[in-house]
PDB file of C-alpha atoms in Angstrom:
ATOM      1  CA  MET A   1      82.810  66.075  34.972  1.00 78.00           C
ATOM      2  CA  LEU A   2      80.439  68.865  33.984  1.00 85.00           C
ATOM      3  CA  ALA A   3      77.402  66.589  34.234  1.00 84.00           C
ATOM      4  CA  GLU A   4      78.373  65.520  37.759  1.00 88.00           C
ATOM      5  CA  THR A   5      78.744  69.152  38.824  1.00 91.00           C
ATOM      6  CA  ILE A   6      75.344  70.052  37.390  1.00 92.00           C
ATOM      7  CA  CYS A   7      73.707  67.099  39.152  1.00 92.00           C
ATOM      8  CA  SER A   8      75.300  68.094  42.451  1.00 92.00           C
ATOM      9  CA  ALA A   9      74.086  71.699  42.059  1.00 95.00           C
ATOM     10  CA  VAL A  10      70.561  70.534  41.262  1.00 94.00           C
ATOM     11  CA  SER A  11      70.566  68.309  44.346  1.00 95.00           C
ATOM     12  CA  ALA A  12      71.857  71.107  46.573  1.00 96.00           C
ATOM     13  CA  ALA A  13      69.159  73.477  45.273  1.00 96.00           C
ATOM     14  CA  GLY A  14      66.504  70.827  45.855  1.00 95.00           C
ATOM     15  CA  LEU A  15      67.666  70.242  49.413  1.00 95.00           C
ATOM     16  CA  GLY A  16      67.553  74.004  50.034  1.00 96.00           C
ATOM     17  CA  ILE A  17      63.973  74.169  48.771  1.00 96.00           C
ATOM     18  CA  ALA A  18      63.099  71.175  50.976  1.00 95.00           C
ATOM     19  CA  ALA A  19      64.563  72.964  54.012  1.00 96.00           C
ATOM     20  CA  VAL A  20      62.455  76.080  53.320  1.00 96.00           C
ATOM     21  CA  THR A  21      59.374  73.903  52.835  1.00 95.00           C
ATOM     22  CA  ALA A  22      60.008  72.114  56.153  1.00 94.00           C
ATOM     23  CA  TYR A  23      60.468  75.492  57.881  1.00 95.00           C
ATOM     24  CA  ARG A  24      56.941  76.375  56.704  1.00 95.00           C
ATOM     25  CA  LYS A  25      55.629  73.249  58.491  1.00 93.00           C
ATOM     26  CA  ARG A  26      54.835  71.354  55.284  1.00 92.00           C
ATOM     27  CA  PHE A  27      56.735  68.218  56.213  1.00 93.00           C
ATOM     28  CA  MET A  28      55.150  65.806  53.692  1.00 94.00           C
ATOM     29  CA  ALA A  29      55.977  68.103  50.775  1.00 92.00           C
ATOM     30  CA  ALA A  30      59.481  68.643  52.172  1.00 93.00           C
ATOM     31  CA  ALA A  31      60.049  64.881  52.366  1.00 95.00           C
ATOM     32  CA  ARG A  32      58.956  64.481  48.733  1.00 95.00           C
ATOM     33  CA  ILE A  33      61.219  67.320  47.570  1.00 93.00           C
ATOM     34  CA  THR A  34      64.133  65.769  49.496  1.00 94.00           C
ATOM     35  CA  ALA A  35      63.550  62.439  47.778  1.00 95.00           C
ATOM     36  CA  TYR A  36      63.567  64.076  44.346  1.00 95.00           C
ATOM     37  CA  ALA A  37      66.652  66.125  45.230  1.00 94.00           C
ATOM     38  CA  LEU A  38      68.642  63.014  46.147  1.00 94.00           C
ATOM     39  CA  VAL A  39      68.018  61.277  42.784  1.00 95.00           C
ATOM     40  CA  PRO A  40      70.658  63.215  40.732  1.00 93.00           C
ATOM     41  CA  VAL A  41      73.383  62.571  43.319  1.00 93.00           C
ATOM     42  CA  GLY A  42      72.434  58.903  43.435  1.00 93.00           C
ATOM     43  CA  LEU A  43      72.689  58.687  39.633  1.00 91.00           C
ATOM     44  CA  VAL A  44      76.164  60.274  39.735  1.00 91.00           C
ATOM     45  CA  MET A  45      77.359  57.914  42.470  1.00 92.00           C
ATOM     46  CA  THR A  46      76.131  54.786  40.661  1.00 91.00           C
ATOM     47  CA  GLY A  47      77.843  55.782  37.407  1.00 90.00           C
ATOM     48  CA  VAL A  48      74.689  56.149  35.351  1.00 89.00           C
ATOM     49  CA  VAL A  49      75.485  59.766  34.465  1.00 88.00           C
ATOM     50  CA  GLU A  50      78.982  58.862  33.246  1.00 88.00           C
ATOM     51  CA  TRP A  51      77.542  56.031  31.166  1.00 88.00           C
ATOM     52  CA  LEU A  52      74.895  58.314  29.631  1.00 86.00           C
ATOM     53  CA  THR A  53      77.412  61.036  28.766  1.00 85.00           C
ATOM     54  CA  GLY A  54      79.601  58.386  27.137  1.00 86.00           C
ATOM     55  CA  ILE A  55      76.669  57.363  24.948  1.00 85.00           C
ATOM     56  CA  VAL A  56      75.523  60.893  24.084  1.00 84.00           C
ATOM     57  CA  PHE A  57      78.911  62.197  22.976  1.00 83.00           C
ATOM     58  CA  ASN A  58      80.047  59.101  21.085  1.00 86.00           C
ATOM     59  CA  PRO A  59      79.319  59.257  17.309  1.00 89.00           C
ATOM     60  CA  THR A  60      79.632  55.481  16.928  1.00 89.00           C
ATOM     61  CA  VAL A  61      76.680  55.030  19.262  1.00 88.00           C
ATOM     62  CA  TRP A  62      74.566  57.441  17.206  1.00 88.00           C
ATOM     63  CA  ILE A  63      75.452  55.591  13.992  1.00 92.00           C
ATOM     64  CA  GLY A  64      74.382  52.364  15.711  1.00 90.00           C
ATOM     65  CA  PHE A  65      71.056  53.895  16.732  1.00 90.00           C
ATOM     66  CA  GLY A  66      70.595  55.118  13.164  1.00 93.00           C
ATOM     67  CA  LEU A  67      71.228  51.629  11.778  1.00 93.00           C
ATOM     68  CA  LEU A  68      68.766  50.112  14.242  1.00 93.00           C
ATOM     69  CA  GLY A  69      66.151  52.655  13.168  1.00 93.00           C
ATOM     70  CA  LEU A  70      66.824  51.920   9.501  1.00 94.00           C
ATOM     71  CA  ALA A  71      66.460  48.179  10.110  1.00 95.00           C
ATOM     72  CA  TRP A  72      63.152  48.718  11.905  1.00 95.00           C
ATOM     73  CA  LEU A  73      61.903  50.962   9.081  1.00 94.00           C
ATOM     74  CA  ILE A  74      62.785  48.366   6.431  1.00 94.00           C
ATOM     75  CA  LEU A  75      61.069  45.585   8.370  1.00 93.00           C
ATOM     76  CA  ALA A  76      57.932  47.655   8.962  1.00 92.00           C
ATOM     77  CA  THR A  77      57.763  48.699   5.310  1.00 93.00           C
ATOM     78  CA  THR A  78      58.142  45.180   3.979  1.00 92.00           C
ATOM     79  CA  ARG A  79      55.462  43.887   6.329  1.00 91.00           C
ATOM     80  CA  ALA A  80      53.068  46.650   5.266  1.00 90.00           C
ATOM     81  CA  VAL A  81      53.696  45.949   1.574  1.00 91.00           C
ATOM     82  CA  GLU A  82      53.259  42.225   2.142  1.00 90.00           C
ATOM     83  CA  ARG A  83      49.913  42.763   3.873  1.00 90.00           C
ATOM     84  CA  ARG A  84      48.634  45.081   1.152  1.00 88.00           C
ATOM     85  CA  SER A  85      49.489  42.834  -1.749  1.00 85.00           C
ATOM     86  CA  LEU A  86      46.798  40.308  -2.531  1.00 62.00           C
ATOM     87  CA  GLY A  87      48.251  36.990  -3.593  1.00 60.00           C
ATOM     88  CA  GLY A  88      51.726  38.396  -4.063  1.00 56.00           C
ATOM     89  CA  ALA A  89      54.626  36.449  -5.520  1.00 55.00           C
ATOM     90  CA  GLY A  90      55.811  35.452  -2.050  1.00 53.00           C
ATOM     91  CA  GLY A  91      52.517  33.861  -0.994  1.00 53.00           C
ATOM     92  CA  PRO A  92      50.910  30.686  -2.269  1.00 55.00           C
ATOM     93  CA  ALA A  93      49.033  31.083  -5.548  1.00 52.00           C
ATOM     94  CA  LYS A  94      45.251  30.801  -5.271  1.00 54.00           C
ATOM     95  CA  LYS A  95      43.297  28.892  -7.899  1.00 54.00           C
ATOM     96  CA  ALA A  96      40.537  30.797  -9.668  1.00 54.00           C
ATOM     97  CA  LYS A  97      37.212  28.993  -9.608  1.00 55.00           C
ATOM     98  CA  ALA A  98      35.149  28.836 -12.806  1.00 57.00           C
ATOM     99  CA  GLY A  99      31.815  28.577 -11.013  1.00 57.00           C
ATOM    100  CA  PRO A 100      30.163  27.198  -7.919  1.00 57.00           C
ATOM    101  CA  SER A 101      31.055  23.667  -7.064  1.00 58.00           C
ATOM    102  CA  PRO A 102      28.275  21.078  -7.012  1.00 55.00           C
ATOM    103  CA  GLU A 103      28.700  20.759  -3.247  1.00 58.00           C
ATOM    104  CA  ALA A 104      28.168  24.475  -2.597  1.00 58.00           C
ATOM    105  CA  VAL A 105      25.322  25.187  -0.231  1.00 56.00           C
ATOM    106  CA  ALA A 106      23.957  28.568   0.738  1.00 56.00           C
ATOM    107  CA  PRO A 107      24.418  29.329   4.455  1.00 61.00           C
ATOM    108  CA  ALA A 108      20.716  29.080   5.356  1.00 62.00           C
ATOM    109  CA  ALA A 109      19.618  26.688   2.602  1.00 58.00           C
ATOM    110  CA  SER A 110      17.886  23.418   3.322  1.00 61.00           C
ATOM    111  CA  LYS A 111      18.979  21.843   0.038  1.00 59.00           C
ATOM    112  CA  PRO A 112      22.039  22.353  -2.139  1.00 57.00           C
ATOM    113  CA  SER A 113      22.016  25.352  -4.445  1.00 57.00           C
ATOM    114  CA  LEU A 114      22.438  23.759  -7.844  1.00 61.00           C
ATOM    115  CA  GLY A 115      21.723  25.270 -11.223  1.00 61.00           C
ATOM    116  CA  THR A 116      20.029  28.618 -11.727  1.00 64.00           C
ATOM    117  CA  PRO A 117      18.242  30.144  -8.785  1.00 62.00           C
ATOM    118  CA  THR A 118      14.484  30.445  -8.916  1.00 64.00           C
ATOM    119  CA  PRO A 119      13.344  34.057  -9.173  1.00 63.00           C
ATOM    120  CA  ALA A 120      11.675  35.584  -6.161  1.00 63.00           C
ATOM    121  CA  PRO A 121       7.962  36.270  -6.517  1.00 61.00           C
ATOM    122  CA  ALA A 122       7.221  39.775  -7.748  1.00 59.00           C
ATOM    123  CA  PRO A 123       5.873  42.119  -5.107  1.00 60.00           C
ATOM    124  CA  ALA A 124       2.155  42.671  -5.241  1.00 59.00           C
ATOM    125  CA  ASP A 125       0.923  45.978  -6.533  1.00 64.00           C
ATOM    126  CA  ASP A 126      -1.619  46.321  -3.771  1.00 77.00           C
ATOM    127  CA  PHE A 127      -0.662  48.167  -0.618  1.00 80.00           C
ATOM    128  CA  SER A 128      -2.686  46.063   1.801  1.00 83.00           C
ATOM    129  CA  ASP A 129       0.213  45.561   4.208  1.00 86.00           C
ATOM    130  CA  ILE A 130       0.960  49.299   4.302  1.00 85.00           C
ATOM    131  CA  GLU A 131      -2.751  50.038   4.852  1.00 87.00           C
ATOM    132  CA  ALA A 132      -2.795  47.587   7.760  1.00 88.00           C
ATOM    133  CA  ILE A 133       0.158  49.295   9.389  1.00 89.00           C
ATOM    134  CA  LEU A 134      -1.400  52.728   8.944  1.00 88.00           C
ATOM    135  CA  LYS A 135      -4.746  51.534  10.393  1.00 89.00           C
ATOM    136  CA  LYS A 136      -2.890  50.004  13.315  1.00 90.00           C
ATOM    137  CA  HIS A 137      -1.383  53.398  14.162  1.00 89.00           C
ATOM    138  CA  GLY A 138      -4.682  55.202  13.633  1.00 87.00           C
ATOM    139  CA  ILE A 139      -3.680  57.052  10.490  1.00 82.00           C
TER     140      ILE A 139
END
């Protein structure tokens, strides 16, 4: 009952402000204010306000919302823990490999990578390439 009275008072005040705005020849603003002022009365007439007040002042509803929040929190926590664990008990066990398989091939290799890799040639001690770059830039 109190909520309906408050909504009616808000609508009446809004319609008064719309009338003053229309008197000042600002008809578009007055039409907008009128539209906003009619919303609370429309909510009261459709029963939305009564339904909302029944939810707000009912402790059973709040306990239900609390249980829904708790359920969501448990689900979110378990998903986060599941994602963080690597090869947890719930997932399939992964086999540890002893070494590279004979079929393993490097991504850009032209032949299979078998055995020990050949060492890369040691860099030359001369700075001919650096000298060429410096000469190119006039230094």
